Coordinates of C-alpha atoms in Angstrom, one line a residue:
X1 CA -12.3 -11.8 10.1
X2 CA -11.3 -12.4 6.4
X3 CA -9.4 -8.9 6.3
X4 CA -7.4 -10.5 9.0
X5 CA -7.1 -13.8 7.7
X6 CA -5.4 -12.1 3.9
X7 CA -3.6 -9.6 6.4
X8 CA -1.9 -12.6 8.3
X9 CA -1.3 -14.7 5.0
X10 CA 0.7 -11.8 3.6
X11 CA 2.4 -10.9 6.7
X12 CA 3.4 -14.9 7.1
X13 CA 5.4 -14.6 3.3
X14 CA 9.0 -14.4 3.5
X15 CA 10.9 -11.0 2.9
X16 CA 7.4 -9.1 4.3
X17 CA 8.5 -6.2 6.9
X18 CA 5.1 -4.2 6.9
X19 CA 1.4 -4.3 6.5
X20 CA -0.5 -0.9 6.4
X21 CA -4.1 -0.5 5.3
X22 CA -5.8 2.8 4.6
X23 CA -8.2 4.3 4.6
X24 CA -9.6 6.9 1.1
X25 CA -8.6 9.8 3.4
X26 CA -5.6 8.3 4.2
X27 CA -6.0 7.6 7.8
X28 CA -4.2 4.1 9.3
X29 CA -6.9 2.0 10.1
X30 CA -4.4 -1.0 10.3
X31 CA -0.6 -1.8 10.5
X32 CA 2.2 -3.8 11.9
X33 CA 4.2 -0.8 12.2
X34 CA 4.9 1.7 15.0
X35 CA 2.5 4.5 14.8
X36 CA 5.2 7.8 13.3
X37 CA 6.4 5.6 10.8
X38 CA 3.1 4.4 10.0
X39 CA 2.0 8.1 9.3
X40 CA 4.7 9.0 7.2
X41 CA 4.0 5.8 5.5
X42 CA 0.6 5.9 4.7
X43 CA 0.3 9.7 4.2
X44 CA 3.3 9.9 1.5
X45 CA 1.9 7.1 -0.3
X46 CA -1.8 8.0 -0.3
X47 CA -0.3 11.2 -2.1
X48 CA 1.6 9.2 -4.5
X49 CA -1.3 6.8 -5.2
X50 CA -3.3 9.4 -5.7
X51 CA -1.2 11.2 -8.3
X52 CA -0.4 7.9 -9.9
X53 CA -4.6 6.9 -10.4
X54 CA -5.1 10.2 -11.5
X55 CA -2.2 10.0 -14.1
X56 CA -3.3 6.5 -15.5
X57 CA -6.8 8.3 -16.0
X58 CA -5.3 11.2 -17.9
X59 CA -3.8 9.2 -20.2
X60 CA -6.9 7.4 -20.5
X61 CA -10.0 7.8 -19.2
X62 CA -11.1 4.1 -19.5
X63 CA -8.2 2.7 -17.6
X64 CA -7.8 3.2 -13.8
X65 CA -4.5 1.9 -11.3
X66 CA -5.1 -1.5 -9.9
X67 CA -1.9 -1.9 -8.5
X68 CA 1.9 0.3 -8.0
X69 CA 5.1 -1.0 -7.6
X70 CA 7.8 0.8 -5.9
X71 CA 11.3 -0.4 -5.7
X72 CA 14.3 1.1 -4.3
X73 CA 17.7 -0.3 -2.9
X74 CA 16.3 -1.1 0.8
X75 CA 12.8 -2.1 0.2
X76 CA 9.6 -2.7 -2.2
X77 CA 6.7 -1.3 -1.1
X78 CA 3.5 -2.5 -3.4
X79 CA -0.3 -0.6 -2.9
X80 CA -3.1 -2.2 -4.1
X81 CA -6.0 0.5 -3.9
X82 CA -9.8 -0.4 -3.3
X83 CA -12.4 2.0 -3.4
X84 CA -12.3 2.6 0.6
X85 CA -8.9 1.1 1.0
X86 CA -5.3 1.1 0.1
X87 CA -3.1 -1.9 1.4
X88 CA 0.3 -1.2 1.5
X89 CA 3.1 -4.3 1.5
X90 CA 6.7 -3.3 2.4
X91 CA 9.6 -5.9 2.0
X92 CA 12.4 -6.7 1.2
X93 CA 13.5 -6.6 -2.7
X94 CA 15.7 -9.9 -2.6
X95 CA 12.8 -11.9 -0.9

């Protein structure tokens, strides 16, 4: 119930077009999305998230990715990993 209640409050924000949540093998487990683009969504970005964790820990194994920020012309898309979870936001840039 409070995974629904944080997943309504961002979905309520202005400018939010998407809510995805993942799970650590990067299988939909939620999403407010139709189920192809949902896939493409949450597989390319578990990849990228992935690569992007593993990155920040090269660089220094102390430090670990708490958050990534992706902005392009059409949309920002921000994942916030967990240990069992990835939540994926996409909206709009000017919002």
């Amino acid at each position: 119930a409070e995974v629904e209640e944080t997943l309504k409050r961002i979905q309520a924000h202005k400018g939010v077009i998407a809510t995805i949540v993942i799970n650590a093998e990067g299988i939909p487990v939620r999403t407010t999305l139709d189920n192809s683009t949902t896939v493409q969504y949450a597989g390319l970005l578990h990849q990228l998230t992935m690569k992007a964790r593993s990155t920040v820990r090269d660089i220094d194994p102390q430090n670990e990715l708490t958050f990534l920020r992706i902005r392009s012309k059409k949309h920002e898309i921000m994942v916030a990993p967990d240990k069992e979870y990835l939540l994926i936001v996409i909206q709009n840039p000017g919002e």
